[in-house]
mmCIF file of C-alpha atoms and ligand atoms in Angstrom:
data_model
loop_
_atom_site.group_PDB
_atom_site.id
_atom_site.type_symbol
_atom_site.label_atom_id
_atom_site.label_comp_id
_atom_site.label_asym_id
_atom_site.label_seq_id
_atom_site.Cartn_x
_atom_site.Cartn_y
_atom_site.Cartn_z
ATOM 1 C CA UNK A 590 -12.228 38.515 -16.889
ATOM 2 C CA UNK A 591 -8.051 37.155 -16.998
ATOM 3 C CA UNK A 592 -10.318 33.309 -17.718
ATOM 4 C CA UNK A 593 -6.362 31.474 -17.969
ATOM 5 C CA UNK A 594 -5.670 32.747 -14.071
ATOM 6 C CA UNK A 595 -9.741 31.852 -13.165
ATOM 7 C CA UNK A 596 -8.635 28.622 -14.772
ATOM 8 C CA UNK A 597 -5.465 28.110 -12.507
ATOM 9 C CA UNK A 598 -7.691 28.920 -9.765
ATOM 10 C CA UNK A 599 -10.403 26.594 -10.158
ATOM 11 C CA UNK A 600 -8.148 23.860 -11.295
ATOM 12 C CA UNK A 601 -5.785 23.050 -8.212
ATOM 13 C CA UNK A 602 -2.461 20.763 -8.404
ATOM 14 C CA UNK A 603 -2.319 19.692 -4.725
ATOM 15 C CA UNK A 604 0.679 17.877 -3.691
ATOM 16 C CA UNK A 605 -0.127 14.435 -4.465
ATOM 17 C CA UNK A 606 -1.157 14.883 -8.112
ATOM 18 C CA UNK A 607 1.747 16.014 -8.834
ATOM 19 C CA UNK A 608 3.232 13.582 -7.971
ATOM 20 C CA UNK A 609 1.273 11.655 -9.730
ATOM 21 C CA UNK A 610 1.953 12.695 -13.167
ATOM 22 C CA UNK A 611 5.888 11.977 -12.405
ATOM 23 C CA UNK A 612 4.978 8.560 -12.072
ATOM 24 C CA UNK A 613 2.970 8.517 -15.478
ATOM 25 C CA UNK A 614 5.680 9.686 -16.465
ATOM 26 C CA UNK A 615 7.390 5.942 -15.890
ATOM 27 C CA UNK A 616 5.103 3.791 -16.350
ATOM 28 C CA UNK A 617 7.315 0.359 -14.632
ATOM 29 C CA UNK A 618 6.527 2.752 -11.421
ATOM 30 C CA UNK A 619 3.737 0.888 -8.985
ATOM 31 C CA UNK A 620 3.409 3.730 -7.194
ATOM 32 C CA UNK A 621 5.296 2.918 -3.967
ATOM 33 C CA UNK A 622 7.541 7.205 -3.511
ATOM 34 C CA UNK A 623 3.721 8.564 -3.683
ATOM 35 C CA UNK A 624 2.346 5.942 -1.353
ATOM 36 C CA UNK A 625 5.899 6.488 0.969
ATOM 37 C CA UNK A 626 5.243 11.320 0.351
ATOM 38 C CA UNK A 627 1.160 10.561 1.427
ATOM 39 C CA UNK A 628 2.864 9.329 4.698
ATOM 40 C CA UNK A 629 5.283 11.907 5.162
ATOM 41 C CA UNK A 630 2.273 14.528 4.083
ATOM 42 C CA UNK A 631 0.182 13.653 6.997
ATOM 43 C CA UNK A 632 3.453 13.394 9.561
ATOM 44 C CA UNK A 633 3.879 17.692 8.635
ATOM 45 C CA UNK A 634 0.108 17.883 8.650
ATOM 46 C CA UNK A 635 -0.137 17.040 11.712
ATOM 47 C CA UNK A 636 3.258 18.483 13.400
ATOM 48 C CA UNK A 637 2.104 21.789 11.537
ATOM 49 C CA UNK A 638 -1.046 21.395 13.428
ATOM 50 C CA UNK A 639 0.773 21.284 16.967
ATOM 51 C CA UNK A 640 2.943 23.724 16.153
ATOM 52 C CA UNK A 641 0.181 26.123 15.862
ATOM 53 C CA UNK A 642 -1.927 24.727 18.899
ATOM 54 C CA UNK A 643 1.100 25.454 20.647
ATOM 55 C CA UNK A 644 0.801 28.861 22.092
ATOM 56 C CA UNK A 645 -2.316 27.276 23.424
ATOM 57 C CA UNK A 646 -1.477 24.898 25.086
ATOM 58 C CA UNK A 647 0.563 25.604 26.694
ATOM 59 C CA UNK A 648 -1.885 28.391 27.401
ATOM 60 C CA UNK A 649 -3.981 25.464 28.930
ATOM 61 C CA UNK A 650 -0.749 24.187 30.992
ATOM 62 C CA UNK A 651 0.671 26.973 32.655
ATOM 63 C CA UNK A 652 0.580 24.714 36.774
ATOM 64 C CA UNK A 653 3.633 23.114 34.379
ATOM 65 C CA UNK A 654 4.249 20.497 32.461
ATOM 66 C CA UNK A 655 0.761 18.743 32.271
ATOM 67 C CA UNK A 656 -3.074 19.817 30.461
ATOM 68 C CA UNK A 657 -6.415 19.441 31.564
ATOM 69 C CA UNK A 658 -6.606 16.007 31.458
ATOM 70 C CA UNK A 659 -3.457 16.584 34.117
ATOM 71 C CA UNK A 660 -1.753 14.155 31.550
ATOM 72 C CA UNK A 661 2.017 15.391 31.248
ATOM 73 C CA UNK A 662 2.253 17.000 27.993
ATOM 74 C CA UNK A 663 4.697 15.427 25.621
ATOM 75 C CA UNK A 664 8.077 18.559 23.693
ATOM 76 C CA UNK A 665 6.795 18.717 20.716
ATOM 77 C CA UNK A 666 9.883 17.542 19.275
ATOM 78 C CA UNK A 667 9.055 14.098 20.169
ATOM 79 C CA UNK A 668 6.251 14.204 19.891
ATOM 80 C CA UNK A 669 6.848 15.070 15.856
ATOM 81 C CA UNK A 670 9.446 12.444 16.026
ATOM 82 C CA UNK A 671 6.811 9.204 16.660
ATOM 83 C CA UNK A 672 4.334 10.540 14.405
ATOM 84 C CA UNK A 673 6.518 10.160 11.736
ATOM 85 C CA UNK A 674 8.572 7.589 12.283
ATOM 86 C CA UNK A 675 4.710 5.685 12.998
ATOM 87 C CA UNK A 676 4.101 7.380 9.998
ATOM 88 C CA UNK A 677 6.509 6.311 7.772
ATOM 89 C CA UNK A 678 6.897 2.426 9.176
ATOM 90 C CA UNK A 679 3.168 2.258 8.762
ATOM 91 C CA UNK A 680 3.558 2.831 5.133
ATOM 92 C CA UNK A 681 4.664 -0.542 4.051
ATOM 93 C CA UNK A 682 7.262 1.178 2.133
ATOM 94 C CA UNK A 683 10.745 1.451 3.923
ATOM 95 C CA UNK A 684 13.713 -0.218 5.802
ATOM 96 C CA UNK A 685 15.459 2.000 7.681
ATOM 97 C CA UNK A 686 15.084 5.201 9.512
ATOM 98 C CA UNK A 687 17.002 8.116 11.300
ATOM 99 C CA UNK A 688 15.219 10.848 12.531
ATOM 100 C CA UNK A 689 17.893 13.824 14.567
ATOM 101 C CA UNK A 690 15.886 12.246 18.117
ATOM 102 C CA UNK A 691 17.246 8.999 17.790
ATOM 103 C CA UNK A 692 20.203 7.872 18.651
ATOM 104 C CA UNK A 693 20.627 4.309 16.739
ATOM 105 C CA UNK A 694 19.086 3.694 13.478
ATOM 106 C CA UNK A 695 14.789 2.536 13.020
ATOM 107 C CA UNK A 696 15.148 -0.677 10.631
ATOM 108 C CA UNK A 697 12.094 -1.715 9.854
ATOM 109 C CA UNK A 698 10.257 -5.643 10.944
ATOM 110 C CA UNK A 699 10.911 -7.491 7.623
ATOM 111 C CA UNK A 700 6.776 -7.155 7.093
ATOM 112 C CA UNK A 701 5.898 -4.095 6.942
ATOM 113 C CA UNK A 702 9.665 -3.277 5.017
ATOM 114 C CA UNK A 703 9.594 -1.225 1.938
ATOM 115 C CA UNK A 704 12.824 -0.314 -0.531
ATOM 116 C CA UNK A 705 13.689 3.693 0.572
ATOM 117 C CA UNK A 706 14.980 4.586 3.868
ATOM 118 C CA UNK A 707 14.260 8.040 4.790
ATOM 119 C CA UNK A 708 16.742 10.549 7.471
ATOM 120 C CA UNK A 709 14.932 13.363 8.838
ATOM 121 C CA UNK A 710 14.628 16.025 11.086
ATOM 122 C CA UNK A 711 10.890 15.961 12.508
ATOM 123 C CA UNK A 712 11.326 19.044 14.944
ATOM 124 C CA UNK A 713 15.163 21.654 13.062
ATOM 125 C CA UNK A 714 14.704 25.044 15.305
ATOM 126 C CA UNK A 715 13.438 23.300 17.933
ATOM 127 C CA UNK A 716 14.777 26.026 20.268
ATOM 128 C CA UNK A 717 12.696 28.872 18.062
ATOM 129 C CA UNK A 718 9.458 26.999 19.732
ATOM 130 C CA UNK A 719 7.954 28.715 22.263
ATOM 131 C CA UNK A 720 8.979 31.996 20.851
ATOM 132 C CA UNK A 721 6.683 31.613 17.913
ATOM 133 C CA UNK A 722 9.277 31.767 15.089
ATOM 134 C CA UNK A 723 9.236 29.744 12.029
ATOM 135 C CA UNK A 724 10.399 26.149 12.232
ATOM 136 C CA UNK A 725 10.472 23.256 10.400
ATOM 137 C CA UNK A 726 10.501 19.353 9.118
ATOM 138 C CA UNK A 727 13.575 18.267 7.025
ATOM 139 C CA UNK A 728 13.762 14.742 5.022
ATOM 140 C CA UNK A 729 16.279 13.096 2.417
ATOM 141 C CA UNK A 730 14.876 9.368 0.781
ATOM 142 C CA UNK A 731 16.970 6.761 -0.095
ATOM 143 C CA UNK A 732 17.228 3.577 -2.046
ATOM 144 C CA UNK A 733 17.818 0.399 0.105
ATOM 145 C CA UNK A 734 20.190 -2.221 -1.512
ATOM 146 C CA UNK A 735 18.798 -5.133 -0.228
ATOM 147 C CA UNK A 736 14.946 -5.332 0.780
ATOM 148 C CA UNK A 737 16.087 -8.303 2.801
ATOM 149 C CA UNK A 738 19.030 -7.549 4.388
ATOM 150 C CA UNK A 739 19.150 -3.704 5.341
ATOM 151 C CA UNK A 740 22.569 -2.310 6.307
ATOM 152 C CA UNK A 741 24.301 0.966 8.196
ATOM 153 C CA UNK A 742 25.767 1.408 4.774
ATOM 154 C CA UNK A 743 22.269 2.027 3.297
ATOM 155 C CA UNK A 744 21.808 5.674 5.093
ATOM 156 C CA UNK A 745 25.919 5.881 4.901
ATOM 157 C CA UNK A 746 25.708 7.365 1.625
ATOM 158 C CA UNK A 747 27.083 10.596 -0.130
ATOM 159 C CA UNK A 748 24.052 13.052 -0.610
ATOM 160 C CA UNK A 749 24.088 12.481 -4.203
ATOM 161 C CA UNK A 750 22.344 9.214 -3.572
ATOM 162 C CA UNK A 751 19.236 10.671 -2.323
ATOM 163 C CA UNK A 752 16.141 9.995 -4.749
ATOM 164 C CA UNK A 753 14.351 13.103 -3.381
ATOM 165 C CA UNK A 754 14.415 15.411 -0.658
ATOM 166 C CA UNK A 755 12.373 18.005 1.174
ATOM 167 C CA UNK A 756 11.211 21.084 4.283
ATOM 168 C CA UNK A 757 8.013 21.545 5.427
ATOM 169 C CA UNK A 758 8.038 24.819 7.153
ATOM 170 C CA UNK A 759 6.031 25.248 10.092
ATOM 171 C CA UNK A 760 4.990 29.413 9.484
ATOM 172 C CA UNK A 761 3.066 32.426 8.819
ATOM 173 C CA UNK A 762 1.885 29.699 5.922
ATOM 174 C CA UNK A 763 2.645 25.833 5.944
ATOM 175 C CA UNK A 764 5.100 25.746 2.577
ATOM 176 C CA UNK A 765 6.403 22.403 1.413
ATOM 177 C CA UNK A 766 8.984 22.461 -1.176
ATOM 178 C CA UNK A 767 9.997 19.337 -2.960
ATOM 179 C CA UNK A 768 12.632 17.930 -5.442
ATOM 180 C CA UNK A 769 12.740 14.191 -6.774
ATOM 181 C CA UNK A 770 16.124 15.762 -8.567
ATOM 182 C CA UNK A 771 14.097 17.078 -11.619
ATOM 183 C CA UNK A 772 13.399 20.616 -9.704
ATOM 184 C CA UNK A 773 12.080 22.499 -6.958
ATOM 185 C CA UNK A 774 8.826 22.868 -6.899
ATOM 186 C CA UNK A 775 7.303 24.224 -3.554
ATOM 187 C CA UNK A 776 3.524 23.740 -2.875
ATOM 188 C CA UNK A 777 1.430 26.073 0.674
ATOM 189 C CA UNK A 778 -0.395 24.474 2.886
ATOM 190 C CA UNK A 779 -4.783 25.576 1.931
ATOM 191 C CA UNK A 780 -5.933 25.135 5.609
ATOM 192 C CA UNK A 781 -9.552 25.029 5.322
ATOM 193 C CA UNK A 782 -9.123 21.352 2.294
ATOM 194 C CA UNK A 783 -6.165 20.084 4.263
ATOM 195 C CA UNK A 784 -4.221 20.021 1.019
ATOM 196 C CA UNK A 785 -0.556 21.191 -0.647
ATOM 197 C CA UNK A 786 -1.144 23.060 -3.343
ATOM 198 C CA UNK A 787 1.610 23.581 -5.793
ATOM 199 C CA UNK A 788 1.494 27.006 -5.222
ATOM 200 C CA UNK A 789 6.206 27.551 -6.893
ATOM 201 C CA UNK A 790 6.200 25.493 -10.075
ATOM 202 C CA UNK A 791 10.148 25.496 -10.636
ATOM 203 C CA UNK A 792 12.425 27.189 -7.883
ATOM 204 C CA UNK A 793 15.051 28.997 -8.989
ATOM 205 C CA UNK A 794 17.171 30.659 -6.774
ATOM 206 C CA UNK A 795 18.978 33.683 -7.803
ATOM 207 C CA UNK A 796 22.334 33.953 -9.004
ATOM 208 C CA UNK A 797 23.746 35.985 -6.785
ATOM 209 C CA UNK A 798 22.076 37.494 -4.188
ATOM 210 C CA UNK A 799 21.745 40.886 -1.572
ATOM 211 C CA UNK A 800 21.263 38.754 1.633
ATOM 212 C CA UNK A 801 24.503 36.756 3.628
ATOM 213 C CA UNK A 802 23.064 35.100 6.171
ATOM 214 C CA UNK A 803 25.348 33.955 9.725
ATOM 215 C CA UNK A 804 25.392 33.477 13.286
ATOM 216 C CA UNK A 805 28.453 36.319 13.840
ATOM 217 C CA UNK A 806 28.148 35.922 17.350
ATOM 218 C CA UNK A 807 30.046 33.441 16.750
ATOM 219 C CA UNK A 808 33.242 34.966 14.553
ATOM 220 C CA UNK A 809 35.588 35.104 16.956
ATOM 221 C CA UNK A 810 36.958 31.791 15.976
ATOM 222 C CA UNK A 811 35.942 31.608 12.763
ATOM 223 C CA UNK A 812 38.793 30.602 10.366
ATOM 224 C CA UNK A 813 40.452 33.290 7.684
ATOM 225 C CA UNK A 814 38.261 32.156 4.631
ATOM 226 C CA UNK A 815 34.899 32.506 6.478
ATOM 227 C CA UNK A 816 36.364 35.811 8.111
ATOM 228 C CA UNK A 817 37.023 37.243 5.130
ATOM 229 C CA UNK A 818 34.402 36.546 3.474
ATOM 230 C CA UNK A 819 31.797 38.276 5.609
ATOM 231 C CA UNK A 820 34.072 41.139 5.443
ATOM 232 C CA UNK A 821 33.575 41.053 2.072
ATOM 233 C CA UNK A 822 29.321 40.881 2.106
ATOM 234 C CA UNK A 823 30.059 43.847 4.512
ATOM 235 C CA UNK A 824 32.800 45.672 2.637
ATOM 236 C CA UNK A 825 32.623 45.086 -0.980
ATOM 237 C CA UNK A 826 36.028 45.980 -2.258
ATOM 238 C CA UNK A 827 33.949 45.869 -5.416
ATOM 239 C CA UNK A 828 31.559 49.393 -5.426
ATOM 240 C CA UNK A 829 28.926 47.488 -4.949
ATOM 241 C CA UNK A 830 26.335 47.313 -2.204
ATOM 242 C CA UNK A 831 26.752 45.562 0.704
ATOM 243 C CA UNK A 832 24.453 42.386 1.709
ATOM 244 C CA UNK A 833 22.707 42.622 4.341
ATOM 245 C CA UNK A 834 22.245 40.641 7.033
ATOM 246 C CA UNK A 835 19.417 38.132 8.103
ATOM 247 C CA UNK A 836 19.495 35.723 10.617
ATOM 248 C CA UNK A 837 16.739 33.689 11.930
ATOM 249 C CA UNK A 838 18.639 30.911 13.564
ATOM 250 C CA UNK A 839 16.114 28.512 11.971
ATOM 251 C CA UNK A 840 17.935 25.851 9.718
ATOM 252 C CA UNK A 841 15.130 25.700 7.370
ATOM 253 C CA UNK A 842 13.614 28.957 7.778
ATOM 254 C CA UNK A 843 16.688 30.221 6.599
ATOM 255 C CA UNK A 844 17.121 28.111 3.403
ATOM 256 C CA UNK A 845 13.882 28.885 2.648
ATOM 257 C CA UNK A 846 14.037 32.321 2.415
ATOM 258 C CA UNK A 847 17.706 31.860 0.686
ATOM 259 C CA UNK A 848 15.853 29.855 -1.529
ATOM 260 C CA UNK A 849 13.252 31.827 -2.656
ATOM 261 C CA UNK A 850 15.047 35.940 -3.011
ATOM 262 C CA UNK A 851 18.967 34.321 -3.183
ATOM 263 C CA UNK A 852 22.184 35.086 -2.028
ATOM 264 C CA UNK A 853 23.676 32.947 1.571
ATOM 265 C CA UNK A 854 23.215 30.941 4.346
ATOM 266 C CA UNK A 855 26.218 29.864 6.210
ATOM 267 C CA UNK A 856 27.638 27.688 8.620
ATOM 268 C CA UNK A 857 30.769 27.331 9.114
ATOM 269 C CA UNK A 858 33.855 25.507 11.071
ATOM 270 C CA UNK A 859 34.722 26.793 14.680
ATOM 271 C CA UNK A 860 38.066 26.582 15.940
ATOM 272 C CA UNK A 861 35.326 24.980 19.225
ATOM 273 C CA UNK A 862 33.007 23.039 16.400
ATOM 274 C CA UNK A 863 36.037 21.814 14.118
ATOM 275 C CA UNK A 864 33.254 20.519 12.292
ATOM 276 C CA UNK A 865 30.421 23.236 12.664
ATOM 277 C CA UNK A 866 27.009 22.315 14.165
ATOM 278 C CA UNK A 867 25.083 21.485 10.821
ATOM 279 C CA UNK A 868 24.283 17.343 10.487
ATOM 280 C CA UNK A 869 24.874 16.248 7.528
ATOM 281 C CA UNK A 870 22.009 13.155 6.997
ATOM 282 C CA UNK A 871 19.845 14.900 7.534
ATOM 283 C CA UNK A 872 20.476 18.983 7.455
ATOM 284 C CA UNK A 873 23.633 19.642 4.925
ATOM 285 C CA UNK A 874 21.692 16.805 2.281
ATOM 286 C CA UNK A 875 18.302 17.693 1.880
ATOM 287 C CA UNK A 876 19.603 21.172 1.926
ATOM 288 C CA UNK A 877 22.203 20.918 -0.629
ATOM 289 C CA UNK A 878 20.725 17.997 -3.372
ATOM 290 C CA UNK A 879 17.591 21.043 -3.344
ATOM 291 C CA UNK A 880 19.949 24.069 -3.207
ATOM 292 C CA UNK A 881 21.767 22.221 -6.995
ATOM 293 C CA UNK A 882 18.454 21.271 -7.641
ATOM 294 C CA UNK A 883 17.486 25.235 -8.487
ATOM 295 C CA UNK A 884 20.251 26.018 -9.700
ATOM 296 C CA UNK A 885 22.121 26.455 -6.237
ATOM 297 C CA UNK A 886 25.212 25.722 -5.317
ATOM 298 C CA UNK A 887 26.449 23.515 -1.664
ATOM 299 C CA UNK A 888 29.396 23.359 -0.277
ATOM 300 C CA UNK A 889 32.152 22.171 3.420
ATOM 301 C CA UNK A 890 34.981 24.821 2.953
ATOM 302 C CA UNK A 891 36.812 21.670 1.258
ATOM 303 C CA UNK A 892 34.454 19.914 -1.614
ATOM 304 C CA UNK A 893 30.686 19.787 -2.874
ATOM 305 C CA UNK A 894 28.593 19.435 0.292
ATOM 306 C CA UNK A 895 26.398 16.396 -1.528
ATOM 307 C CA UNK A 896 29.556 14.385 -2.139
ATOM 308 C CA UNK A 897 30.580 13.385 1.240
ATOM 309 C CA UNK A 898 30.470 10.118 2.830
ATOM 310 C CA UNK A 899 29.755 9.888 6.249
ATOM 311 C CA UNK A 900 31.078 7.444 8.616
ATOM 312 C CA UNK A 901 28.678 8.655 11.479
ATOM 313 C CA UNK A 902 24.263 8.043 11.370
ATOM 314 C CA UNK A 903 24.451 11.484 13.220
ATOM 315 C CA UNK A 904 28.590 13.443 11.853
ATOM 316 C CA UNK A 905 28.605 17.289 11.483
ATOM 317 C CA UNK A 906 29.948 19.212 8.765
ATOM 318 C CA UNK A 907 30.275 22.750 7.546
ATOM 319 C CA UNK A 908 28.059 24.209 5.407
ATOM 320 C CA UNK A 909 28.074 26.856 3.187
ATOM 321 C CA UNK A 910 24.749 27.307 0.661
ATOM 322 C CA UNK A 911 22.452 29.883 -1.744
ATOM 323 C CA UNK A 912 23.545 31.592 -5.024
ATOM 324 C CA UNK A 913 25.493 29.826 -7.486
ATOM 325 C CA UNK A 914 28.238 32.975 -7.769
ATOM 326 C CA UNK A 915 27.634 33.682 -3.843
ATOM 327 C CA UNK A 916 29.164 30.534 -3.247
ATOM 328 C CA UNK A 917 31.987 30.510 -5.665
ATOM 329 C CA UNK A 918 33.576 33.993 -4.096
ATOM 330 C CA UNK A 919 33.892 31.701 -0.711
ATOM 331 C CA UNK A 920 34.886 29.188 -2.428
ATOM 332 C CA UNK A 921 37.547 30.427 -4.232
ATOM 333 C CA UNK A 922 38.880 31.853 -1.329
ATOM 334 C CA UNK A 923 38.926 28.582 0.309
ATOM 335 C CA UNK A 924 40.942 27.456 -2.892
ATOM 336 C CA UNK A 925 43.291 29.872 -2.578
ATOM 337 C CA UNK A 926 43.915 29.028 1.820
ATOM 338 C CA UNK A 927 45.453 25.888 1.002
ATOM 339 C CA UNK A 928 47.632 26.900 -1.467
HETATM 340 P P1 FDP B 1537 18.060 24.293 16.676
HETATM 341 O O1 FDP B 1537 19.294 24.438 17.818
HETATM 342 O O2 FDP B 1537 17.416 25.188 17.571
HETATM 343 O O3 FDP B 1537 17.594 23.081 16.543
HETATM 344 O O4 FDP B 1537 21.016 22.231 14.271
HETATM 345 C C1 FDP B 1537 19.522 23.095 14.540
HETATM 346 C C2 FDP B 1537 19.990 24.789 14.802
HETATM 347 O O5 FDP B 1537 18.635 24.791 15.314
HETATM 348 C C3 FDP B 1537 19.348 24.825 13.528
HETATM 349 O O6 FDP B 1537 17.550 24.690 12.672
HETATM 350 C C4 FDP B 1537 19.989 26.340 13.118
HETATM 351 O O7 FDP B 1537 20.266 27.099 11.201
HETATM 352 C C5 FDP B 1537 20.710 26.296 13.801
HETATM 353 O O8 FDP B 1537 20.581 25.056 15.012
HETATM 354 C C6 FDP B 1537 21.422 27.157 14.141
HETATM 355 O O9 FDP B 1537 22.562 27.686 14.782
HETATM 356 P P2 FDP B 1537 22.975 28.368 16.579
HETATM 357 O O10 FDP B 1537 22.136 29.070 17.926
HETATM 358 O O11 FDP B 1537 24.437 28.420 16.365
HETATM 359 O O12 FDP B 1537 22.568 30.036 15.057
#
């Protein structure tokens, strides 16, 4: 019998225990981050359960957009947004919230204010909901400068100032991936316990990967470096095997696979969308932070992604992220073009 493996199986490292362990290394800490994270985790569990029931709910409500009680059914992304906003405000640890669903930032009223700002996409990849493809929640956390006077500048900061970031993927299992700037750890929801358990400690992305991930339907509008890079993936010049193409079209799922298996995920600029599609604050930054913490890189086509300073809440940026060597290759192509 393998006693060590058995001990690990019965000694469950829940996400709360993991974060409390980290907190105990900082004697000055008052547990605010742990409380905030617990509220984010609660939101994720709610969305996970709603996503799992979505197909069924749709069947029950076949006659239209109403359920059996005759109530109008809220779309999942709207519902998820409401759940996160309420959970984050009630944590008493936030000052400003920026959600993909809301045009304006939410400023928390003074009596409930705390020192953190949270930027998030409550349900990313939502065009995939109806066909059962994995979707997810993405979030990033900043510290407010002055709790008495939060301003938009607290969230319009460079990505390298993020304190923590992560995502929760609602897929064949529900997986929560987190960085607090000291590596990346993955937790899987045990539905029978209702707890996220550490299943992927200290995730490191392979230095080079065998997969590229991009919407090739946009190829006719790509710029030179992106087009040459994808051509090289298919027809390598160094005698190596071509890369495989995998594109789900749901950022959390594509990035999760890239993190675990290696390779590169691209959402480049093109002639129709000169800034790409993905949003800086709650897609590009959190995923770039995770990639760097796992040993990979994230690049915009011009600079390190985390060096960007967004001017607007819902600003977009091209993004190339993944294995260190693969991103290095695309950086070289953009550098050569700039000469
Ligand atoms: P969606 O439109 O389904 O919400 O930013 C949103 C996003 O999905 C990402 O999750 C995904 O990576 C990307 O858009 C897919 O875009 P394309 O359909 O243009 O490939």
